[in-house]
Amino acid sequence: MLEDEKGEGSALAIETSGLTRVYKVGPHDVLALRGVSLTVDAGCFVALKGRSGSGKTTLLNCIGGLDRPTAGSVSIFGRELLKMSERELTRWRREQVGFVFQSFALLPTLSAFENVELMPRMAGRRRRECNQRTESSLDLVGLRKWMHHRPYEMSGGQQQRVAIARALANGPRLILADEPTGELDSSTARDILGIFQRIVREQQVTVLMVSHDSLVDEFADRVYHLADGQIID
Ligand code: ADP
Ligand code: MG
């Protein structure tokens, strides 16, 4: 358990203030984020939309502690990310955040079960608990019967469900998803969005999802728009 407050009482899942990220590309500065201040309430399903290049992935990575902003602050359930050491951040990420990507990012030689189980195992949990967590996560996405199949034996939608189960396996309070429906047809995308919505309702998880799919408006509690590294209304 990490010291500091776990922020159990915090009603805000995410709070960023003046978040700025500048990439140095040769002699040039690319301003990917220009002072983003955003809040996400705990237990909400929030979508982040915007054109390609608007800074969505950069923002998600700063919120998930995968990238360090150039300026500004990020606080997740009351914990200030920039005050954590690399080691603390790695551990916090593993225990408190689930990531879902457009490309599923499953290991091709491992079964669905093994892909999911990797997460609790890397977190150092006991074998029995790893099994339980893996099975219940696969249950949540309706894939128990498929647990011994490998990614190439599954449809895109099923693979993304495995990835969602993997993101859930350590019982995170926050799930960050970067265009998780980007490679899926619209009816499969709808299924996946429905799963995220259900997880938020039933598992007390907060979801921040990057998308430029108009379908997402039907499922999210709130939609933010990003343009040129800034939130617009
Ligand atoms: P989005 O996810 O909305 O498409 P990104 O966050 O990926 O946007 O990118 C925002 C801006 O930052 C773009 O101009 C992009 O080219 C630039 N950018 C992103 N990552 C890097 C990087 N690693 N190095 C340099 N520039 C980057
Ligand atoms: Mg992106």
PDB file of C-alpha atoms and ligand atoms in Angstrom:
ATOM      1  CA  MET A   1       0.000   0.000   0.000  1.00  0.00           C
ATOM      2  CA  LEU A   2       1.302   3.418  -0.868  1.00  0.00           C
ATOM      3  CA  GLU A   3       1.658   5.830   2.020  1.00  0.00           C
ATOM      4  CA  ASP A   4       0.080   9.257   1.679  1.00  0.00           C
ATOM      5  CA  GLU A   5      -3.665   9.487   1.448  1.00  0.00           C
ATOM      6  CA  LYS A   6      -5.241   7.012  -0.926  1.00  0.00           C
ATOM      7  CA  GLY A   7      -7.770   9.750  -1.461  1.00  0.00           C
ATOM      8  CA  GLU A   8     -10.672   7.443  -0.569  1.00  0.00           C
ATOM      9  CA  GLY A   9     -12.850  10.414   0.314  1.00  0.00           C
ATOM     10  CA  SER A  10     -12.040  12.456  -2.774  1.00  0.00           C
ATOM     11  CA  ALA A  11     -15.050  12.989  -5.019  1.00  0.00           C
ATOM     12  CA  LEU A  12     -12.749  14.093  -7.816  1.00  0.00           C
ATOM     13  CA  ALA A  13     -11.150  11.287  -9.755  1.00  0.00           C
ATOM     14  CA  ILE A  14      -9.078  13.575 -11.950  1.00  0.00           C
ATOM     15  CA  GLU A  15      -8.042  17.186 -11.559  1.00  0.00           C
ATOM     16  CA  THR A  16      -5.560  18.814 -13.869  1.00  0.00           C
ATOM     17  CA  SER A  17      -4.516  22.420 -13.650  1.00  0.00           C
ATOM     18  CA  GLY A  18      -2.678  24.398 -16.300  1.00  0.00           C
ATOM     19  CA  LEU A  19      -1.354  21.202 -17.828  1.00  0.00           C
ATOM     20  CA  THR A  20       1.237  21.992 -20.477  1.00  0.00           C
ATOM     21  CA  ARG A  21       3.321  19.608 -22.553  1.00  0.00           C
ATOM     22  CA  VAL A  22       5.949  20.838 -24.961  1.00  0.00           C
ATOM     23  CA  TYR A  23       7.767  18.384 -27.204  1.00  0.00           C
ATOM     24  CA  LYS A  24      11.149  19.400 -28.543  1.00  0.00           C
ATOM     25  CA  VAL A  25      11.437  18.403 -32.183  1.00  0.00           C
ATOM     26  CA  GLY A  26      14.866  19.498 -33.379  1.00  0.00           C
ATOM     27  CA  PRO A  27      14.966  23.280 -32.981  1.00  0.00           C
ATOM     28  CA  HIS A  28      11.179  23.512 -32.740  1.00  0.00           C
ATOM     29  CA  ASP A  29       8.781  23.419 -29.822  1.00  0.00           C
ATOM     30  CA  VAL A  30       5.557  21.499 -30.386  1.00  0.00           C
ATOM     31  CA  LEU A  31       2.912  22.645 -27.911  1.00  0.00           C
ATOM     32  CA  ALA A  32       0.826  19.508 -27.484  1.00  0.00           C
ATOM     33  CA  LEU A  33      -1.054  20.774 -24.401  1.00  0.00           C
ATOM     34  CA  ARG A  34      -1.566  24.459 -23.663  1.00  0.00           C
ATOM     35  CA  GLY A  35      -2.797  24.768 -20.102  1.00  0.00           C
ATOM     36  CA  VAL A  36      -5.468  22.122 -19.749  1.00  0.00           C
ATOM     37  CA  SER A  37      -7.584  22.392 -16.615  1.00  0.00           C
ATOM     38  CA  LEU A  38     -10.103  19.620 -16.347  1.00  0.00           C
ATOM     39  CA  THR A  39     -11.981  17.748 -13.643  1.00  0.00           C
ATOM     40  CA  VAL A  40     -13.627  14.356 -13.722  1.00  0.00           C
ATOM     41  CA  ASP A  41     -15.941  13.247 -10.926  1.00  0.00           C
ATOM     42  CA  ALA A  42     -15.443   9.833  -9.385  1.00  0.00           C
ATOM     43  CA  GLY A  43     -17.717   7.172 -10.807  1.00  0.00           C
ATOM     44  CA  CYS A  44     -18.286   8.946 -14.130  1.00  0.00           C
ATOM     45  CA  PHE A  45     -17.812   7.891 -17.719  1.00  0.00           C
ATOM     46  CA  VAL A  46     -16.180  10.855 -19.454  1.00  0.00           C
ATOM     47  CA  ALA A  47     -15.263  11.085 -23.117  1.00  0.00           C
ATOM     48  CA  LEU A  48     -12.564  13.278 -24.608  1.00  0.00           C
ATOM     49  CA  LYS A  49     -13.020  14.161 -28.259  1.00  0.00           C
ATOM     50  CA  GLY A  50     -10.982  16.111 -30.738  1.00  0.00           C
ATOM     51  CA  ARG A  51      -9.233  15.856 -34.082  1.00  0.00           C
ATOM     52  CA  SER A  52      -6.091  13.932 -34.705  1.00  0.00           C
ATOM     53  CA  GLY A  53      -3.150  15.904 -33.315  1.00  0.00           C
ATOM     54  CA  SER A  54      -5.256  17.900 -30.835  1.00  0.00           C
ATOM     55  CA  GLY A  55      -3.365  16.449 -27.853  1.00  0.00           C
ATOM     56  CA  LYS A  56      -5.736  13.711 -26.649  1.00  0.00           C
ATOM     57  CA  THR A  57      -3.146  10.959 -26.258  1.00  0.00           C
ATOM     58  CA  THR A  58      -0.682  13.342 -24.629  1.00  0.00           C
ATOM     59  CA  LEU A  59      -3.318  14.391 -22.095  1.00  0.00           C
ATOM     60  CA  LEU A  60      -4.272  10.794 -21.336  1.00  0.00           C
ATOM     61  CA  ASN A  61      -0.622   9.831 -20.889  1.00  0.00           C
ATOM     62  CA  CYS A  62      -0.013  12.716 -18.477  1.00  0.00           C
ATOM     63  CA  ILE A  63      -3.099  11.729 -16.476  1.00  0.00           C
ATOM     64  CA  GLY A  64      -1.996   8.096 -16.358  1.00  0.00           C
ATOM     65  CA  GLY A  65       1.560   8.912 -15.337  1.00  0.00           C
ATOM     66  CA  LEU A  66       3.015   7.555 -18.579  1.00  0.00           C
ATOM     67  CA  ASP A  67       4.310  10.997 -19.514  1.00  0.00           C
ATOM     68  CA  ARG A  68       5.469  13.963 -17.428  1.00  0.00           C
ATOM     69  CA  PRO A  69       3.985  17.348 -18.267  1.00  0.00           C
ATOM     70  CA  THR A  70       6.236  20.345 -18.862  1.00  0.00           C
ATOM     71  CA  ALA A  71       4.142  22.479 -16.470  1.00  0.00           C
ATOM     72  CA  GLY A  72       0.958  22.282 -14.479  1.00  0.00           C
ATOM     73  CA  SER A  73      -0.359  19.642 -12.119  1.00  0.00           C
ATOM     74  CA  VAL A  74      -2.242  16.353 -12.181  1.00  0.00           C
ATOM     75  CA  SER A  75      -4.062  15.017  -9.182  1.00  0.00           C
ATOM     76  CA  ILE A  76      -5.783  11.616  -9.200  1.00  0.00           C
ATOM     77  CA  PHE A  77      -8.122  10.861  -6.293  1.00  0.00           C
ATOM     78  CA  GLY A  78      -6.301  13.537  -4.357  1.00  0.00           C
ATOM     79  CA  ARG A  79      -2.777  12.311  -5.124  1.00  0.00           C
ATOM     80  CA  GLU A  80      -0.407  14.703  -6.839  1.00  0.00           C
ATOM     81  CA  LEU A  81       1.365  12.666  -9.529  1.00  0.00           C
ATOM     82  CA  LEU A  82       4.272  15.039 -10.035  1.00  0.00           C
ATOM     83  CA  LYS A  83       5.303  14.610  -6.416  1.00  0.00           C
ATOM     84  CA  MET A  84       5.784  10.872  -6.806  1.00  0.00           C
ATOM     85  CA  SER A  85       9.125   9.278  -7.588  1.00  0.00           C
ATOM     86  CA  GLU A  86       9.406   7.077 -10.704  1.00  0.00           C
ATOM     87  CA  ARG A  87       9.140   4.025  -8.478  1.00  0.00           C
ATOM     88  CA  GLU A  88       6.045   5.228  -6.669  1.00  0.00           C
ATOM     89  CA  LEU A  89       4.503   6.217  -9.970  1.00  0.00           C
ATOM     90  CA  THR A  90       5.109   2.800 -11.516  1.00  0.00           C
ATOM     91  CA  ARG A  91       3.525   1.084  -8.561  1.00  0.00           C
ATOM     92  CA  TRP A  92       0.617   3.517  -8.392  1.00  0.00           C
ATOM     93  CA  ARG A  93      -0.034   2.979 -12.109  1.00  0.00           C
ATOM     94  CA  ARG A  94      -0.025  -0.782 -11.752  1.00  0.00           C
ATOM     95  CA  GLU A  95      -2.400  -0.813  -8.790  1.00  0.00           C
ATOM     96  CA  GLN A  96      -4.736   2.064  -9.491  1.00  0.00           C
ATOM     97  CA  VAL A  97      -4.994   2.552 -13.246  1.00  0.00           C
ATOM     98  CA  GLY A  98      -6.128   0.317 -16.086  1.00  0.00           C
ATOM     99  CA  PHE A  99      -5.133   1.157 -19.657  1.00  0.00           C
ATOM    100  CA  VAL A 100      -6.967   0.188 -22.848  1.00  0.00           C
ATOM    101  CA  PHE A 101      -5.556   0.997 -26.296  1.00  0.00           C
ATOM    102  CA  GLN A 102      -6.905   1.126 -29.835  1.00  0.00           C
ATOM    103  CA  SER A 103      -4.688  -1.747 -30.958  1.00  0.00           C
ATOM    104  CA  PHE A 104      -5.669  -4.067 -28.021  1.00  0.00           C
ATOM    105  CA  ALA A 105      -1.953  -4.681 -27.307  1.00  0.00           C
ATOM    106  CA  LEU A 106      -2.426  -8.328 -26.308  1.00  0.00           C
ATOM    107  CA  LEU A 107       0.483 -10.741 -26.291  1.00  0.00           C
ATOM    108  CA  PRO A 108      -0.185 -13.044 -29.266  1.00  0.00           C
ATOM    109  CA  THR A 109       1.326 -16.231 -27.852  1.00  0.00           C
ATOM    110  CA  LEU A 110      -0.667 -16.062 -24.607  1.00  0.00           C
ATOM    111  CA  SER A 111      -4.283 -17.136 -24.098  1.00  0.00           C
ATOM    112  CA  ALA A 112      -6.941 -14.649 -22.987  1.00  0.00           C
ATOM    113  CA  PHE A 113      -6.553 -15.965 -19.444  1.00  0.00           C
ATOM    114  CA  GLU A 114      -2.767 -15.575 -19.488  1.00  0.00           C
ATOM    115  CA  ASN A 115      -2.959 -12.074 -20.948  1.00  0.00           C
ATOM    116  CA  VAL A 116      -5.245 -10.953 -18.133  1.00  0.00           C
ATOM    117  CA  GLU A 117      -3.441 -12.868 -15.399  1.00  0.00           C
ATOM    118  CA  LEU A 118      -0.177 -11.121 -16.201  1.00  0.00           C
ATOM    119  CA  MET A 119      -1.463  -7.979 -14.475  1.00  0.00           C
ATOM    120  CA  PRO A 120      -2.219  -9.347 -10.987  1.00  0.00           C
ATOM    121  CA  ARG A 121       0.900 -11.479 -11.272  1.00  0.00           C
ATOM    122  CA  MET A 122       3.105  -8.466 -12.002  1.00  0.00           C
ATOM    123  CA  ALA A 123       1.506  -6.753  -9.018  1.00  0.00           C
ATOM    124  CA  GLY A 124       2.870  -9.598  -6.896  1.00  0.00           C
ATOM    125  CA  ARG A 125      -0.446 -11.159  -5.915  1.00  0.00           C
ATOM    126  CA  ARG A 126      -0.719 -14.779  -4.819  1.00  0.00           C
ATOM    127  CA  ARG A 127      -1.544 -17.422  -7.377  1.00  0.00           C
ATOM    128  CA  ARG A 128      -5.028 -18.093  -6.054  1.00  0.00           C
ATOM    129  CA  GLU A 129      -5.919 -14.424  -6.018  1.00  0.00           C
ATOM    130  CA  CYS A 130      -4.512 -14.044  -9.548  1.00  0.00           C
ATOM    131  CA  ASN A 131      -6.808 -16.824 -10.733  1.00  0.00           C
ATOM    132  CA  GLN A 132      -9.843 -15.364  -9.027  1.00  0.00           C
ATOM    133  CA  ARG A 133      -9.237 -11.878 -10.312  1.00  0.00           C
ATOM    134  CA  THR A 134      -8.608 -13.123 -13.833  1.00  0.00           C
ATOM    135  CA  GLU A 135     -11.743 -15.238 -13.943  1.00  0.00           C
ATOM    136  CA  SER A 136     -13.982 -12.563 -12.496  1.00  0.00           C
ATOM    137  CA  SER A 137     -12.583  -9.941 -14.895  1.00  0.00           C
ATOM    138  CA  LEU A 138     -13.204 -12.245 -17.860  1.00  0.00           C
ATOM    139  CA  ASP A 139     -16.726 -12.841 -16.504  1.00  0.00           C
ATOM    140  CA  LEU A 140     -17.376  -9.112 -16.416  1.00  0.00           C
ATOM    141  CA  VAL A 141     -16.692  -8.827 -20.136  1.00  0.00           C
ATOM    142  CA  GLY A 142     -18.556 -12.059 -20.952  1.00  0.00           C
ATOM    143  CA  LEU A 143     -15.518 -14.047 -22.060  1.00  0.00           C
ATOM    144  CA  ARG A 144     -15.193 -16.854 -19.532  1.00  0.00           C
ATOM    145  CA  LYS A 145     -15.817 -19.467 -22.220  1.00  0.00           C
ATOM    146  CA  TRP A 146     -13.069 -17.975 -24.361  1.00  0.00           C
ATOM    147  CA  MET A 147     -10.384 -17.830 -21.734  1.00  0.00           C
ATOM    148  CA  HIS A 148      -8.209 -20.517 -23.271  1.00  0.00           C
ATOM    149  CA  HIS A 149      -8.272 -19.006 -26.746  1.00  0.00           C
ATOM    150  CA  ARG A 150      -5.432 -16.951 -28.142  1.00  0.00           C
ATOM    151  CA  PRO A 151      -5.942 -13.470 -29.610  1.00  0.00           C
ATOM    152  CA  TYR A 152      -5.733 -14.649 -33.246  1.00  0.00           C
ATOM    153  CA  GLU A 153      -8.654 -17.011 -32.625  1.00  0.00           C
ATOM    154  CA  MET A 154     -10.850 -14.116 -31.531  1.00  0.00           C
ATOM    155  CA  SER A 155     -12.659 -11.251 -33.264  1.00  0.00           C
ATOM    156  CA  GLY A 156     -11.519  -7.659 -32.794  1.00  0.00           C
ATOM    157  CA  GLY A 157     -14.368  -7.033 -30.373  1.00  0.00           C
ATOM    158  CA  GLN A 158     -13.446 -10.083 -28.311  1.00  0.00           C
ATOM    159  CA  GLN A 159      -9.802  -9.035 -28.237  1.00  0.00           C
ATOM    160  CA  GLN A 160     -10.790  -5.617 -26.978  1.00  0.00           C
ATOM    161  CA  ARG A 161     -12.896  -7.287 -24.278  1.00  0.00           C
ATOM    162  CA  VAL A 162      -9.830  -9.256 -23.193  1.00  0.00           C
ATOM    163  CA  ALA A 163      -7.945  -5.950 -23.015  1.00  0.00           C
ATOM    164  CA  ILE A 164     -10.729  -4.479 -20.851  1.00  0.00           C
ATOM    165  CA  ALA A 165     -10.584  -7.521 -18.562  1.00  0.00           C
ATOM    166  CA  ARG A 166      -6.828  -7.037 -18.321  1.00  0.00           C
ATOM    167  CA  ALA A 167      -7.345  -3.375 -17.393  1.00  0.00           C
ATOM    168  CA  LEU A 168      -9.801  -4.425 -14.661  1.00  0.00           C
ATOM    169  CA  ALA A 169      -7.779  -7.265 -13.194  1.00  0.00           C
ATOM    170  CA  ASN A 170      -6.021  -5.296 -10.458  1.00  0.00           C
ATOM    171  CA  GLY A 171      -9.230  -3.559  -9.398  1.00  0.00           C
ATOM    172  CA  PRO A 172      -8.238  -0.054 -10.552  1.00  0.00           C
ATOM    173  CA  ARG A 173     -10.226   3.023  -9.586  1.00  0.00           C
ATOM    174  CA  LEU A 174      -9.531   4.659 -12.942  1.00  0.00           C
ATOM    175  CA  ILE A 175      -9.529   3.294 -16.475  1.00  0.00           C
ATOM    176  CA  LEU A 176      -7.952   5.307 -19.287  1.00  0.00           C
ATOM    177  CA  ALA A 177      -8.890   4.216 -22.785  1.00  0.00           C
ATOM    178  CA  ASP A 178      -7.309   5.683 -25.926  1.00  0.00           C
ATOM    179  CA  GLU A 179      -9.637   5.256 -28.922  1.00  0.00           C
ATOM    180  CA  PRO A 180     -10.661   1.736 -27.866  1.00  0.00           C
ATOM    181  CA  THR A 181     -13.266   1.503 -30.629  1.00  0.00           C
ATOM    182  CA  GLY A 182     -11.057   2.959 -33.358  1.00  0.00           C
ATOM    183  CA  GLU A 183     -10.538  -0.353 -35.133  1.00  0.00           C
ATOM    184  CA  LEU A 184     -14.027  -1.782 -34.632  1.00  0.00           C
ATOM    185  CA  ASP A 185     -17.171  -1.671 -36.765  1.00  0.00           C
ATOM    186  CA  SER A 186     -20.008   0.386 -35.322  1.00  0.00           C
ATOM    187  CA  SER A 187     -22.054  -2.459 -33.876  1.00  0.00           C
ATOM    188  CA  THR A 188     -19.003  -3.912 -32.112  1.00  0.00           C
ATOM    189  CA  ALA A 189     -18.053  -0.404 -30.983  1.00  0.00           C
ATOM    190  CA  ARG A 190     -21.492  -0.097 -29.427  1.00  0.00           C
ATOM    191  CA  ASP A 191     -20.967  -3.359 -27.502  1.00  0.00           C
ATOM    192  CA  ILE A 192     -17.627  -2.146 -26.195  1.00  0.00           C
ATOM    193  CA  LEU A 193     -19.034   1.244 -25.145  1.00  0.00           C
ATOM    194  CA  GLY A 194     -21.866  -0.584 -23.385  1.00  0.00           C
ATOM    195  CA  ILE A 195     -19.321  -2.660 -21.455  1.00  0.00           C
ATOM    196  CA  PHE A 196     -17.490   0.479 -20.314  1.00  0.00           C
ATOM    197  CA  GLN A 197     -20.790   2.030 -19.266  1.00  0.00           C
ATOM    198  CA  ARG A 198     -21.729  -1.063 -17.274  1.00  0.00           C
ATOM    199  CA  ILE A 199     -18.329  -1.220 -15.576  1.00  0.00           C
ATOM    200  CA  VAL A 200     -18.713   2.384 -14.438  1.00  0.00           C
ATOM    201  CA  ARG A 201     -22.154   1.637 -12.998  1.00  0.00           C
ATOM    202  CA  GLU A 202     -21.367  -1.694 -11.381  1.00  0.00           C
ATOM    203  CA  GLN A 203     -17.712  -1.556 -10.402  1.00  0.00           C
ATOM    204  CA  GLN A 204     -17.429   2.024  -9.113  1.00  0.00           C
ATOM    205  CA  VAL A 205     -14.724   2.687 -11.656  1.00  0.00           C
ATOM    206  CA  THR A 206     -14.116   6.037 -13.347  1.00  0.00           C
ATOM    207  CA  VAL A 207     -13.514   5.923 -17.096  1.00  0.00           C
ATOM    208  CA  LEU A 208     -11.839   8.584 -19.225  1.00  0.00           C
ATOM    209  CA  MET A 209     -12.049   7.605 -22.875  1.00  0.00           C
ATOM    210  CA  VAL A 210     -10.493   9.292 -25.868  1.00  0.00           C
ATOM    211  CA  SER A 211     -12.610   8.882 -28.953  1.00  0.00           C
ATOM    212  CA  HIS A 212     -13.701  10.604 -32.093  1.00  0.00           C
ATOM    213  CA  ASP A 213     -16.582   8.231 -32.516  1.00  0.00           C
ATOM    214  CA  SER A 214     -19.938  10.055 -32.413  1.00  0.00           C
ATOM    215  CA  LEU A 215     -21.448   6.941 -30.809  1.00  0.00           C
ATOM    216  CA  VAL A 216     -19.676   7.787 -27.585  1.00  0.00           C
ATOM    217  CA  ASP A 217     -22.070  10.689 -26.907  1.00  0.00           C
ATOM    218  CA  GLU A 218     -24.842   8.187 -26.220  1.00  0.00           C
ATOM    219  CA  PHE A 219     -22.853   6.388 -23.556  1.00  0.00           C
ATOM    220  CA  ALA A 220     -20.719   8.959 -21.755  1.00  0.00           C
ATOM    221  CA  ASP A 221     -21.967  11.035 -18.810  1.00  0.00           C
ATOM    222  CA  ARG A 222     -19.933  13.984 -20.037  1.00  0.00           C
ATOM    223  CA  VAL A 223     -17.995  14.899 -23.173  1.00  0.00           C
ATOM    224  CA  TYR A 224     -14.996  17.240 -23.295  1.00  0.00           C
ATOM    225  CA  HIS A 225     -13.586  18.620 -26.530  1.00  0.00           C
ATOM    226  CA  LEU A 226      -9.922  19.273 -27.133  1.00  0.00           C
ATOM    227  CA  ALA A 227      -8.617  21.520 -29.939  1.00  0.00           C
ATOM    228  CA  ASP A 228      -4.977  22.552 -30.388  1.00  0.00           C
ATOM    229  CA  GLY A 229      -4.083  21.409 -26.902  1.00  0.00           C
ATOM    230  CA  GLN A 230      -6.909  23.256 -25.168  1.00  0.00           C
ATOM    231  CA  ILE A 231     -10.319  22.297 -23.800  1.00  0.00           C
ATOM    232  CA  ILE A 232     -13.064  24.104 -25.701  1.00  0.00           C
ATOM    233  CA  ASP A 233     -16.743  24.295 -24.873  1.00  0.00           C
TER     234      ASP A 233
HETATM  235  P1  ADP B   1      -4.005  13.098 -30.623  1.00  0.00           P
HETATM  236  O1  ADP B   1      -3.939  11.915 -29.732  1.00  0.00           O
HETATM  237  O2  ADP B   1      -5.155  14.007 -30.341  1.00  0.00           O
HETATM  238  O3  ADP B   1      -3.978  12.706 -32.067  1.00  0.00           O
HETATM  239  P2  ADP B   1      -1.291  13.656 -29.713  1.00  0.00           P
HETATM  240  O4  ADP B   1      -1.378  13.875 -28.245  1.00  0.00           O
HETATM  241  O5  ADP B   1      -0.804  12.338 -30.168  1.00  0.00           O
HETATM  242  O6  ADP B   1      -2.702  14.009 -30.363  1.00  0.00           O
HETATM  243  O7  ADP B   1      -0.352  14.758 -30.334  1.00  0.00           O
HETATM  244  C1  ADP B   1      -0.486  16.159 -30.064  1.00  0.00           C
HETATM  245  C2  ADP B   1       0.622  16.921 -30.772  1.00  0.00           C
HETATM  246  O8  ADP B   1       1.878  16.590 -30.199  1.00  0.00           O
HETATM  247  C3  ADP B   1       0.718  16.620 -32.258  1.00  0.00           C
HETATM  248  O9  ADP B   1       1.112  17.792 -32.922  1.00  0.00           O
HETATM  249  C4  ADP B   1       1.823  15.583 -32.310  1.00  0.00           C
HETATM  250  O10 ADP B   1       2.487  15.626 -33.541  1.00  0.00           O
HETATM  251  C5  ADP B   1       2.728  16.024 -31.185  1.00  0.00           C
HETATM  252  N1  ADP B   1       3.435  14.894 -30.548  1.00  0.00           N
HETATM  253  C6  ADP B   1       2.870  13.844 -29.899  1.00  0.00           C
HETATM  254  N2  ADP B   1       3.791  13.003 -29.414  1.00  0.00           N
HETATM  255  C7  ADP B   1       4.992  13.529 -29.766  1.00  0.00           C
HETATM  256  C8  ADP B   1       6.356  13.139 -29.533  1.00  0.00           C
HETATM  257  N3  ADP B   1       6.660  12.036 -28.855  1.00  0.00           N
HETATM  258  N4  ADP B   1       7.326  13.946 -30.049  1.00  0.00           N
HETATM  259  C9  ADP B   1       7.023  15.061 -30.713  1.00  0.00           C
HETATM  260  N5  ADP B   1       5.765  15.496 -30.952  1.00  0.00           N
HETATM  261  C10 ADP B   1       4.757  14.746 -30.487  1.00  0.00           C
HETATM  262 MG    MG B   2      -4.040   9.874 -30.113  1.00  0.00          MG
END
